[in-house]
Coordinates of C-alpha atoms in Angstrom, one line a residue:
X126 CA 18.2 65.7 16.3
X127 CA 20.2 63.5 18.9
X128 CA 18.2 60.6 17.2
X129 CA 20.2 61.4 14.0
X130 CA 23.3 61.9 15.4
X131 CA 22.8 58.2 17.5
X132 CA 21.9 56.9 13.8
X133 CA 25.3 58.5 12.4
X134 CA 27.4 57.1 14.7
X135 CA 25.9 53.3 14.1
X136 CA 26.5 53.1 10.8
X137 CA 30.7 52.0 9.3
X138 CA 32.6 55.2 9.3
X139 CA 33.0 54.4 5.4
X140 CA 29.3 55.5 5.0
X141 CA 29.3 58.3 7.1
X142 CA 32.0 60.1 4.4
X143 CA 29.3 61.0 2.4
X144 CA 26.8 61.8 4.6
X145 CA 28.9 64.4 6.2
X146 CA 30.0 65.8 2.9
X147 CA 26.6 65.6 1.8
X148 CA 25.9 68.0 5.0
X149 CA 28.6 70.2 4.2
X150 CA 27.5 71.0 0.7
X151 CA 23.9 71.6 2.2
X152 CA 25.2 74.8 4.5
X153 CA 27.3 76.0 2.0
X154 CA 25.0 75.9 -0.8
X155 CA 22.0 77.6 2.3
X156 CA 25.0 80.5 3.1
X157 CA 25.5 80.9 -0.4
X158 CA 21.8 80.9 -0.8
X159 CA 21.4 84.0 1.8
X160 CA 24.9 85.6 0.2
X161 CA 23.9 85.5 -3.3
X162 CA 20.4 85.1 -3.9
X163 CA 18.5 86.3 -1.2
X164 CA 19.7 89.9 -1.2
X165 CA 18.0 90.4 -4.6
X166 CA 16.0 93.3 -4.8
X167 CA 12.2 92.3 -6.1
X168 CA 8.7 91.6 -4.6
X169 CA 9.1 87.8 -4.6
X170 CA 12.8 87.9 -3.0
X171 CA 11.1 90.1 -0.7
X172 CA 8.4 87.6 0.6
X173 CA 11.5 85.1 0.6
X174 CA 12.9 86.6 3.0
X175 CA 10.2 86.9 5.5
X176 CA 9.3 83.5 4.8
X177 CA 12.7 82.4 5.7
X178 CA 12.6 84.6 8.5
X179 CA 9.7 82.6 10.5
X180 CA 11.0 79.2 8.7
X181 CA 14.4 79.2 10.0
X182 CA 13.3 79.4 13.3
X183 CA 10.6 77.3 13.5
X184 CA 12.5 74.5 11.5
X185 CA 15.3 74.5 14.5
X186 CA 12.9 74.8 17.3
X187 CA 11.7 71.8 15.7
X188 CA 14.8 69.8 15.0
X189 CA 15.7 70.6 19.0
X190 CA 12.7 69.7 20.4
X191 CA 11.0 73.0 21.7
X192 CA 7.6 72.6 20.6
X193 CA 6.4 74.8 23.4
X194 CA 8.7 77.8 21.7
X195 CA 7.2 77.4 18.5
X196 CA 4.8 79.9 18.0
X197 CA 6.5 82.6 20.1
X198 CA 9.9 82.8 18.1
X199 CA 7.1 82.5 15.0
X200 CA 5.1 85.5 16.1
X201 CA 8.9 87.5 17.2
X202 CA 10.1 86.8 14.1
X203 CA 7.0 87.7 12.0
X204 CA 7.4 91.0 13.6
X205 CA 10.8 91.6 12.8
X206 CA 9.9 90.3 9.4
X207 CA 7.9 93.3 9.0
X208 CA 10.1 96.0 10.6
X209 CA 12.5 95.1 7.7
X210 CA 10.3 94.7 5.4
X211 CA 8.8 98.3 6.3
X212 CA 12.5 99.5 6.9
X213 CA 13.3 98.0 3.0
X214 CA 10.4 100.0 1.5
X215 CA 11.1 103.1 2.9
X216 CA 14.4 103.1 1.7
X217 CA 13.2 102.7 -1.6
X218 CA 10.9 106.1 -1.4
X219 CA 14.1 107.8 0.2
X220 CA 12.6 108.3 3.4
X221 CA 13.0 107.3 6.8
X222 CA 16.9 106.9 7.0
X223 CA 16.5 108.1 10.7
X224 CA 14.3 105.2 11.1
X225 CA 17.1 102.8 9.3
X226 CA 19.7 104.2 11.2
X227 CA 17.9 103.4 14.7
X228 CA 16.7 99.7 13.8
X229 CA 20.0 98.5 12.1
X230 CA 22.1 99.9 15.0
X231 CA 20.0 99.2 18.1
X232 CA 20.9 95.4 18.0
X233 CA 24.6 96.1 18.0
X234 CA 24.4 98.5 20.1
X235 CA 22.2 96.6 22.9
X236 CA 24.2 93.4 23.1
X237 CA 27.6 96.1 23.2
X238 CA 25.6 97.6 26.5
X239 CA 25.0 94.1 27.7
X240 CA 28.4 92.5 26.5
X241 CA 30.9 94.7 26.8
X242 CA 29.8 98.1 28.9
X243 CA 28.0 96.6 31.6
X244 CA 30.4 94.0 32.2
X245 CA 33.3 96.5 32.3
X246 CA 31.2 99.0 34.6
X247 CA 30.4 96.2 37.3
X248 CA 33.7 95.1 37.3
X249 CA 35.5 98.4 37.9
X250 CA 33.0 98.9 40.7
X251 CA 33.9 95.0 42.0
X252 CA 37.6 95.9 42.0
X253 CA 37.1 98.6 45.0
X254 CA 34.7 96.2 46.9
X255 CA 35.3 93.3 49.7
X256 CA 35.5 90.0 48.2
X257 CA 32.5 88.8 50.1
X258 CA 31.1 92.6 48.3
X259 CA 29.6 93.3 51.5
X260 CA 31.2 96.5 51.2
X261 CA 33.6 99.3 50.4
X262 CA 37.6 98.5 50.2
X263 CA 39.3 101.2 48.9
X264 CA 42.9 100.4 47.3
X265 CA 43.3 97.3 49.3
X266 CA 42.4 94.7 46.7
X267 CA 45.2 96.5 44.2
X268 CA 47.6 96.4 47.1
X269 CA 46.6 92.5 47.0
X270 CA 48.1 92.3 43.6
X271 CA 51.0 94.1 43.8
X272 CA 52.2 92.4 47.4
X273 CA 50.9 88.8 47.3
X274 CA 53.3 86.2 45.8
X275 CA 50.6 85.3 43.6
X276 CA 50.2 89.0 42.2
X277 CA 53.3 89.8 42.0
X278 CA 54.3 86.3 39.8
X279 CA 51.0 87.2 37.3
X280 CA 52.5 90.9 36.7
X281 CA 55.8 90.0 36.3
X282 CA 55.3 87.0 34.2
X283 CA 53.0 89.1 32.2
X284 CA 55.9 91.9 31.7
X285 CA 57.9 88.9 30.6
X286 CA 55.5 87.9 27.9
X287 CA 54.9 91.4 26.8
X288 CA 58.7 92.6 26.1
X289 CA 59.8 88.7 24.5
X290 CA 57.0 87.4 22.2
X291 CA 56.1 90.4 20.2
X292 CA 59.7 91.9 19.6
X293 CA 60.4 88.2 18.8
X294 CA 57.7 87.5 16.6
X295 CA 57.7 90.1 14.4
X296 CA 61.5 89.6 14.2
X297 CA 60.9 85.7 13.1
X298 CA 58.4 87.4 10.9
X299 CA 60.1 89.8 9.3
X300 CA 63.0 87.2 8.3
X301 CA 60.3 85.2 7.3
X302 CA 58.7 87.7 4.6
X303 CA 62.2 88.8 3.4
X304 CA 63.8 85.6 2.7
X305 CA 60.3 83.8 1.2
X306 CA 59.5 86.9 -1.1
X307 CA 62.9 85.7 -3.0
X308 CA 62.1 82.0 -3.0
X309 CA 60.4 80.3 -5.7
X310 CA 57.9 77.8 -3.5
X311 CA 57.0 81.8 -2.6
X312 CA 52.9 80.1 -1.8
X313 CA 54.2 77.0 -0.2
X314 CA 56.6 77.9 2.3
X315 CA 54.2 81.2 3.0
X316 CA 51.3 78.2 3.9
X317 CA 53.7 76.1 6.2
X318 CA 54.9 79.4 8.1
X319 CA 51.1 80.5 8.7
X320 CA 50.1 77.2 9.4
X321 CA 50.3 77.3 13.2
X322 CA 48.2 80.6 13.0
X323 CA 45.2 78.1 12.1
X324 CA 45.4 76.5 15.3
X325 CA 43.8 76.9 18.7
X326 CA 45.9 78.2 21.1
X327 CA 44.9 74.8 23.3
X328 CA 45.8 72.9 20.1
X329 CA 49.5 74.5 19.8
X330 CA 49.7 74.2 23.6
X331 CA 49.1 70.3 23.6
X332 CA 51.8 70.3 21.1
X333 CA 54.3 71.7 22.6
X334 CA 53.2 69.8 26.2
X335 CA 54.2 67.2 23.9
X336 CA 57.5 68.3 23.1
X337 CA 58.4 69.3 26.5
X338 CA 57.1 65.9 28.1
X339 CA 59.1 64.3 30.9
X340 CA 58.0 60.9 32.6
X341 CA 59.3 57.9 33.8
X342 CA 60.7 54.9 31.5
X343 CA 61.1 55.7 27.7
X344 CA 60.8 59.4 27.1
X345 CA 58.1 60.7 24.6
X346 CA 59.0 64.6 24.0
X347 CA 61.2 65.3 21.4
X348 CA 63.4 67.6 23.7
X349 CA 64.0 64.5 26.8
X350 CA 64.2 61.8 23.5
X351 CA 66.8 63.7 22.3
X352 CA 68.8 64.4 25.6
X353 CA 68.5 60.8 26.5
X354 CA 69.7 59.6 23.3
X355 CA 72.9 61.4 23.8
X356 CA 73.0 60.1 27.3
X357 CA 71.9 63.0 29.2
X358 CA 68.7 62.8 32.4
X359 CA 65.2 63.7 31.8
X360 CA 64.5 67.0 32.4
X361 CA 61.0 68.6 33.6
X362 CA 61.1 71.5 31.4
X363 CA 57.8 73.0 32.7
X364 CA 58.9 72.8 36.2
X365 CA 62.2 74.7 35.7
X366 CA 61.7 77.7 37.0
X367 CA 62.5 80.4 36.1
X368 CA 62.6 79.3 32.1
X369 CA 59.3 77.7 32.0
X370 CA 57.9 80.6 31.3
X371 CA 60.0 81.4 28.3
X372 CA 59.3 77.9 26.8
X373 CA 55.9 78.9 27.3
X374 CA 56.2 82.6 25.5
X375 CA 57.6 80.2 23.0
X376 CA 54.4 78.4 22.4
X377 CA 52.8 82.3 21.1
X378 CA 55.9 83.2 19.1
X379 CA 55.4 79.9 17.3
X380 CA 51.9 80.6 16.2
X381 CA 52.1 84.8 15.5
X382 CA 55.0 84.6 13.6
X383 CA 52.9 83.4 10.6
X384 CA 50.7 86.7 11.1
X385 CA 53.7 88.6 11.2
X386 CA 55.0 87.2 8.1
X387 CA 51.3 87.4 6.4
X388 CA 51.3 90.9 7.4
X389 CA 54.8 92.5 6.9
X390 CA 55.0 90.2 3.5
X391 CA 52.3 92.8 2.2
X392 CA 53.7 95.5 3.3
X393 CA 57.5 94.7 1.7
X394 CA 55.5 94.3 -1.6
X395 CA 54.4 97.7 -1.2
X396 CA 57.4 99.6 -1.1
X397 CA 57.5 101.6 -4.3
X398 CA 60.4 99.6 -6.9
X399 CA 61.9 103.1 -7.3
X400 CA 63.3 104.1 -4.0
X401 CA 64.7 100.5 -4.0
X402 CA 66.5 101.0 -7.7
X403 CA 67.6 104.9 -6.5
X404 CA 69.3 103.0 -3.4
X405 CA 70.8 100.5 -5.4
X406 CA 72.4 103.6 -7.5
X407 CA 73.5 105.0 -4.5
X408 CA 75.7 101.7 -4.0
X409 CA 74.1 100.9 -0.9
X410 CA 74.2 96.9 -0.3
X411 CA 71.4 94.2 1.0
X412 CA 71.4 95.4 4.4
X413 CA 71.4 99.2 4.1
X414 CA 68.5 98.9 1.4
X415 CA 66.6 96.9 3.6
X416 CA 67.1 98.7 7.0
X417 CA 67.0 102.1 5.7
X418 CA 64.4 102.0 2.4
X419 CA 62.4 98.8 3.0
X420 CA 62.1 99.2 7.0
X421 CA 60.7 102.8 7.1
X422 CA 58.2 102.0 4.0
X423 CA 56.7 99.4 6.3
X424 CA 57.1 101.0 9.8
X425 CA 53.3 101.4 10.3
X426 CA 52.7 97.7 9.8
X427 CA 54.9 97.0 12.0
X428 CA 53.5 98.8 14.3
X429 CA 50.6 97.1 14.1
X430 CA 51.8 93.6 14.2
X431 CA 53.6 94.6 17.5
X432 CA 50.6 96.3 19.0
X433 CA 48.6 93.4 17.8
X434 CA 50.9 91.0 19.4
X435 CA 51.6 92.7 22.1
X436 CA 47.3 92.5 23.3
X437 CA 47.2 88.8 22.9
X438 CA 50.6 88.5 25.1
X439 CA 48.7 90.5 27.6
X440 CA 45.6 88.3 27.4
X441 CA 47.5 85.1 27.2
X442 CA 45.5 82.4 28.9
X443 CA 44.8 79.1 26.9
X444 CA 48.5 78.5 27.1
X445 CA 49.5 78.2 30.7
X446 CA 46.0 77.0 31.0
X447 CA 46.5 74.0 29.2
X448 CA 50.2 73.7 29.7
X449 CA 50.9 74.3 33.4
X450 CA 47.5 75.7 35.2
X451 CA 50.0 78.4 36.5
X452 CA 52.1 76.0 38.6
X453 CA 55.7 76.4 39.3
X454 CA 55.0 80.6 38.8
X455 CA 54.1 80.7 35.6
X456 CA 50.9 82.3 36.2
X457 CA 49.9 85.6 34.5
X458 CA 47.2 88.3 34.8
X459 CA 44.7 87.1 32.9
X460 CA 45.0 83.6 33.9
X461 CA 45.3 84.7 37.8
X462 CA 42.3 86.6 37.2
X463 CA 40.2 83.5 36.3
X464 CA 41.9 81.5 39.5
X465 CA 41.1 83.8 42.2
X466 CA 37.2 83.9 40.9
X467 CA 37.3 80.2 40.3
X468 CA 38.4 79.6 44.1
X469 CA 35.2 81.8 45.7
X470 CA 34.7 84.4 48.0
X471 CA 38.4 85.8 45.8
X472 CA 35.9 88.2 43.5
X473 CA 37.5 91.9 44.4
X474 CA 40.8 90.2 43.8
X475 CA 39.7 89.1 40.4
X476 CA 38.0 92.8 39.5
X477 CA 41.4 94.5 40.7
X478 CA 43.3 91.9 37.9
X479 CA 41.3 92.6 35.0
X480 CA 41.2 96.2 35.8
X481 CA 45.1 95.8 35.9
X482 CA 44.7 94.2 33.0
X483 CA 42.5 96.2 31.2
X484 CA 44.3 99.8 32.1
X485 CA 47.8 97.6 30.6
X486 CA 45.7 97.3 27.1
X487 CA 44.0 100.2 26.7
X488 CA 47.1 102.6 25.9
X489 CA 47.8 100.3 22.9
X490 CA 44.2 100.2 21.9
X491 CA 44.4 103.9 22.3
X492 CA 47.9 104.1 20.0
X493 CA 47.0 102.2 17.3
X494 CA 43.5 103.9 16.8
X495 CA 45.7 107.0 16.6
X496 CA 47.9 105.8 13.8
X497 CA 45.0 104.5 12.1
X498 CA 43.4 108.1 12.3
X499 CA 46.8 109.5 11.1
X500 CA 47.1 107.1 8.1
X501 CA 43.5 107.7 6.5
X502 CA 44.5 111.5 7.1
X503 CA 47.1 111.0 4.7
X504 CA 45.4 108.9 2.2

């Protein structure tokens, strides 16, 4: 496999278009292959599928190297093979749906226990242990966070975050979806506007780090190239303290706007053409029909875009990651959590942040799942 990849890169990047493309059509035409054809019911689809179960693997193993793994992933996945296979037929004589039910969920339900409970347990525990864990702390590693200049910057910063870029961002949003609705490049403007959604938080980061560049000599980012042309000094806009942070929150608003507009767009199309034409009978203008018919009619979506928001502002991390690394206090929980780990012998800190963290989240997990109860009550 490297060996191709070394050929690749030696031949003129002219001939390499079509290779790639080439490459490209292959997996889509394979997951189109496993979409489409493979599902088919039938004996000989049937022995397809095991084939390609013990194929697959083998064929990678292969491609990588690992001829030692060869007949062990062939003999695993023979086996699993035939569990489905037995699981398929079965179904078909309607019986053994307790069986079904056990096999199909097990999977999931292991790698939750591994990925997701475990993980949480052990940390909880962490969070009331010594750093060293060579033993029992009590409270003292939450004092920690709510004392320690460090602590104390993450939570506040975090507050910051929380309370500016979902209010804002659904606000940019919802001008966004009102306004484009009535436009006739409707599809075009819609794609520009959800645009930054498409891209990385790291990517939108090192644009913006970009645009808020300060350095010797000729200036670079668009904000110092434009204070300098009128005359004005440099300045270090990530360094400013205490603002750095809100040209940071800006970096999130930038790319969930377009989620809010995606969002609350479908929802404004929703809104029954009646109440808006009884409204307009009433002689009520733009603004009232909007803020008293069209608002309420979408109140549960924007609930969701907020609450939606709102968990990746808690979670931020890519941002001040790639934009600052938390210097000149604009650290938050999530990133603050990763630090103290990262620095050693720092892991009861750590546990007591993404506790912190976790216990900020789960009330808006918790909210949402409740109006998402409530609204298939209603349907």
């Amino acid at each position: 496999m490297s060996a191709f990849f070394q050929w690749l890169a030696s031949i003129p990047p002219l001939a390499q278009i079509p290779l790639i493309l080439i490459a490209f059509a292959a997996v889509v035409a394979i997951i189109l292959f496993f979409v489409e054809v493979a599902p088919r019911r039938g004996t000989g689809y049937t022995i397809l599928r095991l084939a390609v179960s013990v194929v697959v693997p083998v064929a990678l193993l292969l491609a990588f190297g690992l001829y030692n793994s060869v007949m062990w992933v062939a003999v695993v996945a023979a086996v699993l093979g035939g569990i489905l296979f037995l699981l398929d037929f079965r179904s078909r004589k309607g019986a053994g749906y307790a069986l079904q039910l056990i096999a199909f969920m097990a999977p999931a339900a292991f790698f939750i226990l591994i990925g997701l409970i475990y993980p949480t347990i052990t940390t909880a525990l962490n969070a009331f242990m010594k750093n060293d864990g060579s033993g029992f702390a009590g409270l003292d590693n939450f004092i920690w966070v709510f004392t320690s200049p460090d602590g104390v910057t993450a939570f506040l910063n975090t507050v910051v975050w929380v309370l500016l870029a979902p209010i804002t961002a659904t606000a940019i949003g919802l001008a966004y979806a009102v306004f484009i609705d009535k436009s006739r490049g409707e599809k075009f403007f819609k794609l520009l506007v959800f645009m930054p959604m498409a891209i990385s938080f790291v990517g939108a980061s090192i644009i913006f780090k970009f645009f808020y560049d300060v350095r010797q000599g000729e200036q670079i980012g668009v904000l110092n190239g434009i204070l300098t042309a009128f005359g004005g000094t440099p300045v270090d806009w990530l360094g400013l303290e205490p603002w750095n942070t809100l040209f940071l929150v800006v970096v999130l608003i930038w790319t969930q706007a377009g989620f809010a507009m995606t969002v609350l767009s479908a929802a404004l199309k929703g809104v029954p053409a009646e109440q808006l034409e009884a409204a307009s009978l009433d002689g009520t203008n733009a603004w009232q029909s909007f803020w008293n018919v069209q608002v309420p009619g979408i109140r549960s979506s924007i609930v969701v875009v907020l609450t939606t928001i709102s968990i990746a502002s808690l979670k931020v991390f890519d941002i001040v990651s790639a934009m600052t690394g938390g210097r000149s206090d604009t650290t938050v929980l999530a990133f603050e959590m990763v630090r103290q780990f990262q620095l050693g012998a720092r892991s009861g800190y750590s546990a007591a942040l993404a506790v912190i963290l976790f216990l900020l989240v789960l009330p808006i997990v918790v909210y949402n799942a409740r109006q998402l109860a409530k609204q298939r009550e209603i349907r």
